[in-house]
CSV table of N, CA and C in Angstrom, one decimal:
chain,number,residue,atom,x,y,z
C,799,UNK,N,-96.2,17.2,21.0
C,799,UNK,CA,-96.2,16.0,21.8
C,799,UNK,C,-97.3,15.1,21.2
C,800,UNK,N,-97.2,13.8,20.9
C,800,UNK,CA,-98.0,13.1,20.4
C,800,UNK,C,-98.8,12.1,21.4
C,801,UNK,N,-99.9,12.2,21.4
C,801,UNK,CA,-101.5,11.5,22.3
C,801,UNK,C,-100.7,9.9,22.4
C,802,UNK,N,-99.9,9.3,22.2
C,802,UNK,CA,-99.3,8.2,22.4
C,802,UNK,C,-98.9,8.6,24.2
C,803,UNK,N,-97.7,9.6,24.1
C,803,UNK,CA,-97.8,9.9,25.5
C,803,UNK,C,-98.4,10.2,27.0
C,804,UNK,N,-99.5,10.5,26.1
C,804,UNK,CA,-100.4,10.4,27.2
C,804,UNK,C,-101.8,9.2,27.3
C,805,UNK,N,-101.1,8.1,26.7
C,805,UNK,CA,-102.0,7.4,26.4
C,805,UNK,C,-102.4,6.3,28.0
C,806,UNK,N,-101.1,6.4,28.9
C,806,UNK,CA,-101.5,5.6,30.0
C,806,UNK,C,-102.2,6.5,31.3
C,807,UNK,N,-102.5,8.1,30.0
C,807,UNK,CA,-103.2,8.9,31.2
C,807,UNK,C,-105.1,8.8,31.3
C,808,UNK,N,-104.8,8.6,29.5
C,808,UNK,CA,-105.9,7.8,29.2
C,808,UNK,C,-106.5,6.4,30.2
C,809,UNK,N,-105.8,5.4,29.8
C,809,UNK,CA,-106.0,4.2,30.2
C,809,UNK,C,-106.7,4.1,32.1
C,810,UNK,N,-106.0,4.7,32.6
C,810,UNK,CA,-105.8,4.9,34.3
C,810,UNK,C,-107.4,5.6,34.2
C,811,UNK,N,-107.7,6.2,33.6
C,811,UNK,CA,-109.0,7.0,33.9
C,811,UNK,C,-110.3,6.0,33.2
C,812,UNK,N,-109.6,4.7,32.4
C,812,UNK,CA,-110.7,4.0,31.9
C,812,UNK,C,-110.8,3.0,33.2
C,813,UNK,N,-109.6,2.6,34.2
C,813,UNK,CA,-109.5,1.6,34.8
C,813,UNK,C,-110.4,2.8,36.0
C,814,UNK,N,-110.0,3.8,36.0
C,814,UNK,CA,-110.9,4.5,37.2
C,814,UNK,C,-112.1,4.6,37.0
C,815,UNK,N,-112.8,4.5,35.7
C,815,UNK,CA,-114.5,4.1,35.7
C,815,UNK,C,-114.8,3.3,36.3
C,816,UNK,N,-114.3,2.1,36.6
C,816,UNK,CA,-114.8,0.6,37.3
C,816,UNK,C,-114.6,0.2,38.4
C,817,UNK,N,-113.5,1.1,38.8
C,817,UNK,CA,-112.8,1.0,40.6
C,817,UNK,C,-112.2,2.5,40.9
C,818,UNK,N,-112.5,3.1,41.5
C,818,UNK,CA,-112.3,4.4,41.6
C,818,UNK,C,-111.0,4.3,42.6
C,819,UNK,N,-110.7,3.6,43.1
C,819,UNK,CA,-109.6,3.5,43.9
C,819,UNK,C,-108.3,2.6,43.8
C,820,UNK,N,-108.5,2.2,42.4
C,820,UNK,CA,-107.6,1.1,42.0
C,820,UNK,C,-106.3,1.4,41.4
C,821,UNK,N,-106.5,3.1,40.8
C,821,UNK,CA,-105.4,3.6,40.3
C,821,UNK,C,-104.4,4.1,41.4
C,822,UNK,N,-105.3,4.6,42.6
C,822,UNK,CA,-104.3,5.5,43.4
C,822,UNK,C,-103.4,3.8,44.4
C,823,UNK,N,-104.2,2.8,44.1
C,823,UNK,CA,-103.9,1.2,45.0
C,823,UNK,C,-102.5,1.2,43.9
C,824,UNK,N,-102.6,0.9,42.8
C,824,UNK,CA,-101.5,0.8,42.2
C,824,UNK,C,-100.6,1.9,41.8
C,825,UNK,N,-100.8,3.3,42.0
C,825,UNK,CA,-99.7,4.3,42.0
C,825,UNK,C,-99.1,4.2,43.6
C,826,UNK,N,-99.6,3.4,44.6
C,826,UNK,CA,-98.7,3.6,45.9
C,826,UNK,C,-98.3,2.2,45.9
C,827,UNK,N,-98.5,1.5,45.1
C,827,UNK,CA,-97.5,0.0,45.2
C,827,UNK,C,-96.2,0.6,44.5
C,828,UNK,N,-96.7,0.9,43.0
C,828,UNK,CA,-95.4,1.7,42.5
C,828,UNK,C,-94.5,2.1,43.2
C,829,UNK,N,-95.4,3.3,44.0
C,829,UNK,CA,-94.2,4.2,45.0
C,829,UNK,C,-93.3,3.5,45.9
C,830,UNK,N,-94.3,2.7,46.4
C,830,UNK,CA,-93.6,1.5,47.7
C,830,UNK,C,-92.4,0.9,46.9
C,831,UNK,N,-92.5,0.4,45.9
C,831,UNK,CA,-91.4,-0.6,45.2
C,831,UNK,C,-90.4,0.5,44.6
C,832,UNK,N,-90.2,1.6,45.1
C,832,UNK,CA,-89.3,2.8,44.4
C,832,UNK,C,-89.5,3.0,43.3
C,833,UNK,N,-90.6,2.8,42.1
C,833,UNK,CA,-91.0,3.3,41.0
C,833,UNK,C,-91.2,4.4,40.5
C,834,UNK,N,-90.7,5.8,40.2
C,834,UNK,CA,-91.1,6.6,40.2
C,834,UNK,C,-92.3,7.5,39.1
C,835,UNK,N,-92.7,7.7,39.2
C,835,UNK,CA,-94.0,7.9,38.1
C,835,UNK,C,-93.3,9.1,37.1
C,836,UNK,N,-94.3,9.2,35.8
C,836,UNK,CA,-93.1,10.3,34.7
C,836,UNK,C,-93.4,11.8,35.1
C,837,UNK,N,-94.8,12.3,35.6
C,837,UNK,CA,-95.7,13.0,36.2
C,837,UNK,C,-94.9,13.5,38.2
C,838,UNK,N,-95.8,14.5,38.3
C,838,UNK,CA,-95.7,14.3,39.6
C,838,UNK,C,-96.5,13.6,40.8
C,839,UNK,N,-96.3,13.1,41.8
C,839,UNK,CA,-97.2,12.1,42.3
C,839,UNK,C,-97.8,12.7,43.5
C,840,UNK,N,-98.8,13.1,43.4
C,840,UNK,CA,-99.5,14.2,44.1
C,840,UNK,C,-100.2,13.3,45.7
C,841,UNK,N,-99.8,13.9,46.8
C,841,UNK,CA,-100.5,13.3,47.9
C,841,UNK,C,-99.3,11.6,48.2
C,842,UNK,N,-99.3,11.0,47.1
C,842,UNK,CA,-99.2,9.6,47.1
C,842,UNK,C,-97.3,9.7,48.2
C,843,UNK,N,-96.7,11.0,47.9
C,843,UNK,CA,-95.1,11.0,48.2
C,843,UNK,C,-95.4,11.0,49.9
C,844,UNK,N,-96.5,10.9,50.7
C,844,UNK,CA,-96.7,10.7,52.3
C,844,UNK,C,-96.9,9.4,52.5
C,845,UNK,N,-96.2,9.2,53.4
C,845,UNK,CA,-97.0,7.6,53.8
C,845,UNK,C,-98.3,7.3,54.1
C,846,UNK,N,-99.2,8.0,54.9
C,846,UNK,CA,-100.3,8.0,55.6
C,846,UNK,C,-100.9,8.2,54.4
C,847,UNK,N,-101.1,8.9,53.1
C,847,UNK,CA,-101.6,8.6,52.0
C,847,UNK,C,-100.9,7.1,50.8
C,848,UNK,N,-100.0,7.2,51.2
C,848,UNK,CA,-99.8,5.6,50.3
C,848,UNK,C,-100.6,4.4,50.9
C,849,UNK,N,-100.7,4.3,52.1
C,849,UNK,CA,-101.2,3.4,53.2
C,849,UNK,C,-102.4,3.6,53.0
C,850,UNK,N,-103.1,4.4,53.3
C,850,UNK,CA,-104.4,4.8,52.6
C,850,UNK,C,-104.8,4.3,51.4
C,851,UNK,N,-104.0,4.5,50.2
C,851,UNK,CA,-104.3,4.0,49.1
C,851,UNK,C,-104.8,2.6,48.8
C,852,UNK,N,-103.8,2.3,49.8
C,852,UNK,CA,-103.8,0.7,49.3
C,852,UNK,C,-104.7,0.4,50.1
C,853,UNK,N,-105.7,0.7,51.4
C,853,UNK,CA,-106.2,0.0,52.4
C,853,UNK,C,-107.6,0.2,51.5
C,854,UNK,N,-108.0,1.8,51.0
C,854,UNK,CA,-109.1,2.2,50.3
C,854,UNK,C,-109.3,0.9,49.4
C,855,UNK,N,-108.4,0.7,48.7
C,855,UNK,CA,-108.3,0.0,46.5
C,855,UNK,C,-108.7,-1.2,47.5
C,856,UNK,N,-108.4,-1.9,48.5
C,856,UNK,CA,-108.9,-3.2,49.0
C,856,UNK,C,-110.1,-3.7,49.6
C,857,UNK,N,-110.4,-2.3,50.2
C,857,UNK,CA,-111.7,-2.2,51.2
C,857,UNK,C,-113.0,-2.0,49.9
C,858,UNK,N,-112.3,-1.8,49.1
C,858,UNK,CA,-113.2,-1.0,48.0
C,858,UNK,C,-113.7,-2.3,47.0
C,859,UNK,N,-112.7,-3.3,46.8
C,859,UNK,CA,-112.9,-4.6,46.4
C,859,UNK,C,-114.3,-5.0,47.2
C,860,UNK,N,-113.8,-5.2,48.7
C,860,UNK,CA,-114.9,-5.8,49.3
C,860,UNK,C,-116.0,-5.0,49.3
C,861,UNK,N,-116.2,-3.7,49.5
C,861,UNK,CA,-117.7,-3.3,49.5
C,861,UNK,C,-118.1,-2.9,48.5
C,862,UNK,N,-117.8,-3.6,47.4
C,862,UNK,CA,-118.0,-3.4,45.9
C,862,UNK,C,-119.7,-4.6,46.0
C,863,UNK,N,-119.1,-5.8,46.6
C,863,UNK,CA,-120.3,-7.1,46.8
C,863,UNK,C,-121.5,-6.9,47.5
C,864,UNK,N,-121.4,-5.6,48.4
C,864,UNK,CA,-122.4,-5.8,49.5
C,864,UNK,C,-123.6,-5.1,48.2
C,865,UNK,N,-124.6,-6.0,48.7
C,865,UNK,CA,-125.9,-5.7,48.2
C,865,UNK,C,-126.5,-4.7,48.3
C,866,UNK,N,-125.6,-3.7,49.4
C,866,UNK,CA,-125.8,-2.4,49.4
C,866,UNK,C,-125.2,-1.1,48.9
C,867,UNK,N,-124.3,-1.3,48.6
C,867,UNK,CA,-123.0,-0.5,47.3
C,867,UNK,C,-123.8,0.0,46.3
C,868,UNK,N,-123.5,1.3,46.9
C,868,UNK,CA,-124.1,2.5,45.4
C,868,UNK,C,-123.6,1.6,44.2
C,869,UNK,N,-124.0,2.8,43.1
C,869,UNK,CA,-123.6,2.4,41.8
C,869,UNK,C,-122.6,3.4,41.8
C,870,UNK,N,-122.0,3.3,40.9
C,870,UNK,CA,-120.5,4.4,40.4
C,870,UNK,C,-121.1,5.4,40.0
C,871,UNK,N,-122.3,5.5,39.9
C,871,UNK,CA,-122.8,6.8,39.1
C,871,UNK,C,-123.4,8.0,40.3
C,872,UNK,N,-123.4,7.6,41.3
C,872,UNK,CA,-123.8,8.6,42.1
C,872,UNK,C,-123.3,9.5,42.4
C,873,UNK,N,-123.7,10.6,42.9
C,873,UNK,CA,-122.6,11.8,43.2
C,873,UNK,C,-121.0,11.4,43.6
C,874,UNK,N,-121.5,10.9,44.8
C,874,UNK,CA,-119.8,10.9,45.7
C,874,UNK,C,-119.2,9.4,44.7
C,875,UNK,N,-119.5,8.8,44.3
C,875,UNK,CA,-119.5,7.7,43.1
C,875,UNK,C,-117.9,8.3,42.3
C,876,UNK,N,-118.9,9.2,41.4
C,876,UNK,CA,-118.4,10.0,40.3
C,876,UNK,C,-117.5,11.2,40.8
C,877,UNK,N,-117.7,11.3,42.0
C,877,UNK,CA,-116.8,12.4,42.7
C,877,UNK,C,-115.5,11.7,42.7
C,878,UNK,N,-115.1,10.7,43.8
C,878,UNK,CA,-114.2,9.6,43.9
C,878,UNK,C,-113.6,9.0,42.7
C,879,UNK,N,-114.2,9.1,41.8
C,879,UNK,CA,-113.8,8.5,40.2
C,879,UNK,C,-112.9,10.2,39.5
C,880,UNK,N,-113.6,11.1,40.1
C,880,UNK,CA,-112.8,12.4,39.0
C,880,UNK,C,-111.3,12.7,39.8
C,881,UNK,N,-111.9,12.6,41.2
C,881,UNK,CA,-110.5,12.8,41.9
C,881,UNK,C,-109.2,11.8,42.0
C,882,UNK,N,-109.7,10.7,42.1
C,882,UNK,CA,-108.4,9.7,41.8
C,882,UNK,C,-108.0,9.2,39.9
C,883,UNK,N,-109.2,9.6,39.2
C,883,UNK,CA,-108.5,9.8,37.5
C,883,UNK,C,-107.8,10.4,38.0
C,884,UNK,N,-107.5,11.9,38.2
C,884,UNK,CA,-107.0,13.3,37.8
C,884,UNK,C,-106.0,13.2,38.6
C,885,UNK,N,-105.6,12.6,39.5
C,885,UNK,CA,-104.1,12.5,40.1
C,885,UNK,C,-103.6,11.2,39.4
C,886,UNK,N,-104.7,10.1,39.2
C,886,UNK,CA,-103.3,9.2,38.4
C,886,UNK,C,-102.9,9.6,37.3
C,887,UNK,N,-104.0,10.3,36.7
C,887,UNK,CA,-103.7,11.0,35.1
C,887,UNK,C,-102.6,11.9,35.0
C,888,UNK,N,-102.3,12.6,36.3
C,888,UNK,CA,-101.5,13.7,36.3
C,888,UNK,C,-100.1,12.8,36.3
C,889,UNK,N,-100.3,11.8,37.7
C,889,UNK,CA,-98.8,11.0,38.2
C,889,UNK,C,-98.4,10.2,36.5
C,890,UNK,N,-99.1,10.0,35.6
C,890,UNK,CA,-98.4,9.0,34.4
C,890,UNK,C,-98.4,9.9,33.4
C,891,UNK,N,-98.9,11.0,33.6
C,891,UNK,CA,-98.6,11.9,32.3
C,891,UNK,C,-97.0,12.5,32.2
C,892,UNK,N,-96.3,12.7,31.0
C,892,UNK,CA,-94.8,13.0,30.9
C,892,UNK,C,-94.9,14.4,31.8
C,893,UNK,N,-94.0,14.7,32.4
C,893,UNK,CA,-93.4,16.1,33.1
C,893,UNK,C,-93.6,17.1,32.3
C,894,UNK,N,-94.0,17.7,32.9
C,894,UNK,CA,-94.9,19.2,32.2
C,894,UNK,C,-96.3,19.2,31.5
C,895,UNK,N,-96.5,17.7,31.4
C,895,UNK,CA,-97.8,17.9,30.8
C,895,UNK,C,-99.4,17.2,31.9
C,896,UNK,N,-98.7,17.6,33.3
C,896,UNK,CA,-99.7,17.0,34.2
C,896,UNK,C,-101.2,17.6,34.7
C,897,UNK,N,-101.4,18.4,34.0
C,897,UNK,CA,-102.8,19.1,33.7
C,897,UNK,C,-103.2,18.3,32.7
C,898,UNK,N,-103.0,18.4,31.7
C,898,UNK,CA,-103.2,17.7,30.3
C,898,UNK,C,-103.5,16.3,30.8
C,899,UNK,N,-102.7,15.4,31.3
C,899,UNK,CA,-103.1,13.5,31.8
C,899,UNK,C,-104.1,14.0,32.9
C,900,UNK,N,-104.5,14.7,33.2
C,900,UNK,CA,-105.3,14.6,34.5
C,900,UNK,C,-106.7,15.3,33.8
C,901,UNK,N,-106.8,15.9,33.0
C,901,UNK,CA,-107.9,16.1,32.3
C,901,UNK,C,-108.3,15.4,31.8
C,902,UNK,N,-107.5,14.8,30.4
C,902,UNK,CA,-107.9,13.7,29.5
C,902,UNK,C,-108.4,11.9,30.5
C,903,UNK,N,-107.4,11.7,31.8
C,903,UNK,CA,-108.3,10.7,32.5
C,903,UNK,C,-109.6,11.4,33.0
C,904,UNK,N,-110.0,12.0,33.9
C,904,UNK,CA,-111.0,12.7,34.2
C,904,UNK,C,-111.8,12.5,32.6
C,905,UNK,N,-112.0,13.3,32.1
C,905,UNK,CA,-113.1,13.1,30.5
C,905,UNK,C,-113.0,11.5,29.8
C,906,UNK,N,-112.1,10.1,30.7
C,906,UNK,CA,-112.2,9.4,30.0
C,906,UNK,C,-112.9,8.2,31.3
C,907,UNK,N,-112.7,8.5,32.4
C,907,UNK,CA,-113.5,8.1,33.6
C,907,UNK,C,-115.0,8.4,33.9
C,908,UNK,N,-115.5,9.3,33.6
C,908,UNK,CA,-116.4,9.7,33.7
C,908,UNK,C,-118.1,8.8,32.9
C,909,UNK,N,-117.5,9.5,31.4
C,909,UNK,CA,-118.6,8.7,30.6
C,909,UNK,C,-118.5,7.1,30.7
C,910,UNK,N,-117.5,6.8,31.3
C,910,UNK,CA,-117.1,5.5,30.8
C,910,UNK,C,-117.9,4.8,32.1
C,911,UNK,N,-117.2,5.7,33.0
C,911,UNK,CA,-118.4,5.0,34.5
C,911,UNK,C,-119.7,4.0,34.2
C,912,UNK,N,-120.9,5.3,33.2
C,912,UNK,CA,-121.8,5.0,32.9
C,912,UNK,C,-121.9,3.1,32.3
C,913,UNK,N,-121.1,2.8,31.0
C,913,UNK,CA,-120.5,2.1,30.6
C,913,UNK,C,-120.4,0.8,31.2
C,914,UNK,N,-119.2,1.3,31.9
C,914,UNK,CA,-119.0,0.1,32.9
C,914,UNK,C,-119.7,-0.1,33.8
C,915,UNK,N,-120.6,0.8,34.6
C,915,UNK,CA,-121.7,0.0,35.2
C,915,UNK,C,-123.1,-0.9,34.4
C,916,UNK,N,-123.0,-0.4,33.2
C,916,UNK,CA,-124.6,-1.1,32.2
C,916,UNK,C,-124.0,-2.6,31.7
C,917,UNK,N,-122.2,-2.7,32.0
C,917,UNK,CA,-121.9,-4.0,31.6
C,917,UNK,C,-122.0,-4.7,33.1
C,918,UNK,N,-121.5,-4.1,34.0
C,918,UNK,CA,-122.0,-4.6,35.1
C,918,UNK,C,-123.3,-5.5,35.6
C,919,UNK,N,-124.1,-4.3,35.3
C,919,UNK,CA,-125.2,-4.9,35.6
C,919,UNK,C,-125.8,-6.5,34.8
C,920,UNK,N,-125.6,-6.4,33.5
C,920,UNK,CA,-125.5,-7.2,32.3
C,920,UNK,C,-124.8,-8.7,33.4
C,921,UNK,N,-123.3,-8.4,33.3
C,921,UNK,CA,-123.1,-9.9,33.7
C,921,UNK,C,-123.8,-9.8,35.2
C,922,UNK,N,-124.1,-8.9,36.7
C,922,UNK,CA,-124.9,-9.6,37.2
C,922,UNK,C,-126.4,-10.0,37.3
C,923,UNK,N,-126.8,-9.9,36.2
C,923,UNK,CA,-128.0,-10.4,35.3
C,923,UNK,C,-127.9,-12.4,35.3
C,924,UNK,N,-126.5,-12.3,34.5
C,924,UNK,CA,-126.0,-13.8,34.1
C,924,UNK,C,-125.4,-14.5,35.6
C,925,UNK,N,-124.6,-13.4,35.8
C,925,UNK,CA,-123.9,-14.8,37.0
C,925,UNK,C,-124.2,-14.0,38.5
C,926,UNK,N,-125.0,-13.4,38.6
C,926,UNK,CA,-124.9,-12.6,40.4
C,926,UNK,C,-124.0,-11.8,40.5
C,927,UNK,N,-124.4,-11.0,41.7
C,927,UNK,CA,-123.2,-10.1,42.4
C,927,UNK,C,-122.1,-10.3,42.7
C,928,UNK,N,-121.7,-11.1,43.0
C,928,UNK,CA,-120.5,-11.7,43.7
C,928,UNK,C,-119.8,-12.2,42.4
C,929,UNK,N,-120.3,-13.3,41.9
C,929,UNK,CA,-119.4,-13.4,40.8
C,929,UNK,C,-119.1,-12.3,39.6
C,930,UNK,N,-120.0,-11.6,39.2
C,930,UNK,CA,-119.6,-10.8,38.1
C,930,UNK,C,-118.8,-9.7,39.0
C,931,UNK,N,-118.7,-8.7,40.2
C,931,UNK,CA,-118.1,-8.2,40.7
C,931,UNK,C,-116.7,-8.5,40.9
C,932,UNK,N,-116.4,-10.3,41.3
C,932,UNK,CA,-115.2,-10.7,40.9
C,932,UNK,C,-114.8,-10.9,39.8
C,933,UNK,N,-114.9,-10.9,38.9
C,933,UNK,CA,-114.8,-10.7,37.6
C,933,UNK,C,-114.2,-9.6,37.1
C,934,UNK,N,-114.5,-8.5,37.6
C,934,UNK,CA,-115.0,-7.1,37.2
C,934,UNK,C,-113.2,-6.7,37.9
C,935,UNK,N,-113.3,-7.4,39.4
C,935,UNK,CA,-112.0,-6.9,39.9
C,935,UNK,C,-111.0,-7.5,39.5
C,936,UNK,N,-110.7,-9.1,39.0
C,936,UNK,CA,-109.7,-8.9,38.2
C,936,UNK,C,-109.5,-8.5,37.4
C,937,UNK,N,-110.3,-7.9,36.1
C,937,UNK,CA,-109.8,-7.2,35.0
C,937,UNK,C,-109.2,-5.8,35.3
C,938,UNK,N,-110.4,-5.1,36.6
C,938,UNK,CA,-109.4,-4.0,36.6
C,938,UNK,C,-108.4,-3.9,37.2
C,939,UNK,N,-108.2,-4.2,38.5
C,939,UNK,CA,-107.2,-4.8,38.9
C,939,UNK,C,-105.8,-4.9,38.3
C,940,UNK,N,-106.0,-5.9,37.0
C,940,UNK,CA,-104.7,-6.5,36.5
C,940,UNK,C,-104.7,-5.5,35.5
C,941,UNK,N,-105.7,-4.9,34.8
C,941,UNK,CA,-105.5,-3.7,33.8
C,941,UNK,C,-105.0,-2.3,34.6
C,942,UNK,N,-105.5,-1.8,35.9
C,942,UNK,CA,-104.4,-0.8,36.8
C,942,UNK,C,-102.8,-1.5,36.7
C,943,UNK,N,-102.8,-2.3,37.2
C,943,UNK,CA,-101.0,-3.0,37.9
C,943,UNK,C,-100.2,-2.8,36.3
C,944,UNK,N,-100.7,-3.2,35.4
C,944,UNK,CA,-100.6,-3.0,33.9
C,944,UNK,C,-100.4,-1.5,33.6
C,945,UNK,N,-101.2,-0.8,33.4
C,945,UNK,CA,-101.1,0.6,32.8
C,945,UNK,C,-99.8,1.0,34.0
C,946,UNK,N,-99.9,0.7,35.0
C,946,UNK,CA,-98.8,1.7,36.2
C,946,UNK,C,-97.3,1.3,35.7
C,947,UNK,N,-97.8,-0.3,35.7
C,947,UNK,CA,-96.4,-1.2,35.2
C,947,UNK,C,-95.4,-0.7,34.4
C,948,UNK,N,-96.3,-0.5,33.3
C,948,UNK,CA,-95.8,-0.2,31.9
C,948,UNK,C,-95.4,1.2,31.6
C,949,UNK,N,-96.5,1.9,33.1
C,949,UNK,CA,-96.1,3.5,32.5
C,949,UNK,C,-94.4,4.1,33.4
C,950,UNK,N,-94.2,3.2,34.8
C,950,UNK,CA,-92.8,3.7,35.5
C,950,UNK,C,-91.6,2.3,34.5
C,951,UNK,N,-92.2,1.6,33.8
C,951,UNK,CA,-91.4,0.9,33.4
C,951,UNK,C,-90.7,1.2,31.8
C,952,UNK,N,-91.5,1.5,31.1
C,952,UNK,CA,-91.6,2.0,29.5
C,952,UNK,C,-91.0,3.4,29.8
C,953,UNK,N,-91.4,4.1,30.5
C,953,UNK,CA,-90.4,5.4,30.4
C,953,UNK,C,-88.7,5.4,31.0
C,954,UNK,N,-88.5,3.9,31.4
C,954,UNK,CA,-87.2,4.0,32.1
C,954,UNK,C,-86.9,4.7,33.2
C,955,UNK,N,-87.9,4.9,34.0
C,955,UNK,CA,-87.1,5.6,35.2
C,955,UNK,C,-87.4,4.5,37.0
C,956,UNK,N,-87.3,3.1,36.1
C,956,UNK,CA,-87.1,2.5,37.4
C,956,UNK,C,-86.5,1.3,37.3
């Protein structure tokens, strides 16, 4: 199997450095719109967890601003970031290989956390909390909706 395949298990775990809840926000829109993922979609196949998903990835937007919002790097930070890589990693990885995408997001969410908060801090250096935060959420944002897009759509199964 060639690392191309598991390349949007990659990706999901880079977009889960910067929003820990943005992958599981866009694996239950997927679900919602009958998309089915190549992986299996773990938790996400209940409603009370799709609904969840999506209420977390939004709520998570907003208390991203407050002046009081850990950093990603904190324990439950980095906890929340391994657990939602490792199920989207699993949900976009090809069938049979859902240990394998949920690893490689997990080891690709992690260090990257670090990363993406030092650029964080950087632009709210230049423009404030509020705006670099917004900033921050449309790229990942549109870079989750993107990797999910591409991963139920590129494999043909929707």
């Amino acid at each position: 199997m060639r690392i191309s395949a598991l390349l949007p298990s990659i990706l999901i775990g880079a977009v889960s450095s910067a929003r820990s809840m943005t992958p599981m926000a866009a694996l239950a829109g997927a679900h919602l719109a009958g998309r089915p993922t190549p992986g299996r979609l773990i938790l996400l196949g209940h409603p009370l967890f799709t609904f969840g998903a999506l209420a977390m990835g939004v709520g998570e937007l907003f208390g991203d601003k407050m002046k009081s919002a850990p950093d990603r790097t904190v324990f439950l930070g980095l906890l929340a970031r391994v657990m939602s890589a490792g199920i989207a990693g699993s949900a976009l990885a090809p069938r049979g290989r859902e240990r394998t995408g949920a690893a490689l997001a997990i080891l690709t969410a992690v260090p990257l956390a670090y990363l993406t908060l030092a650029g964080r801090e950087r632009a709210m250096r230049r423009v404030g909390q509020t705006r670099s935060g917004l900033m921050e959420d449309a790229l990942v944002v549109a870079a989750g909706a993107a990797v999910v897009g591409a991963s139920v759509r590129r494999r043909g199964l929707g």
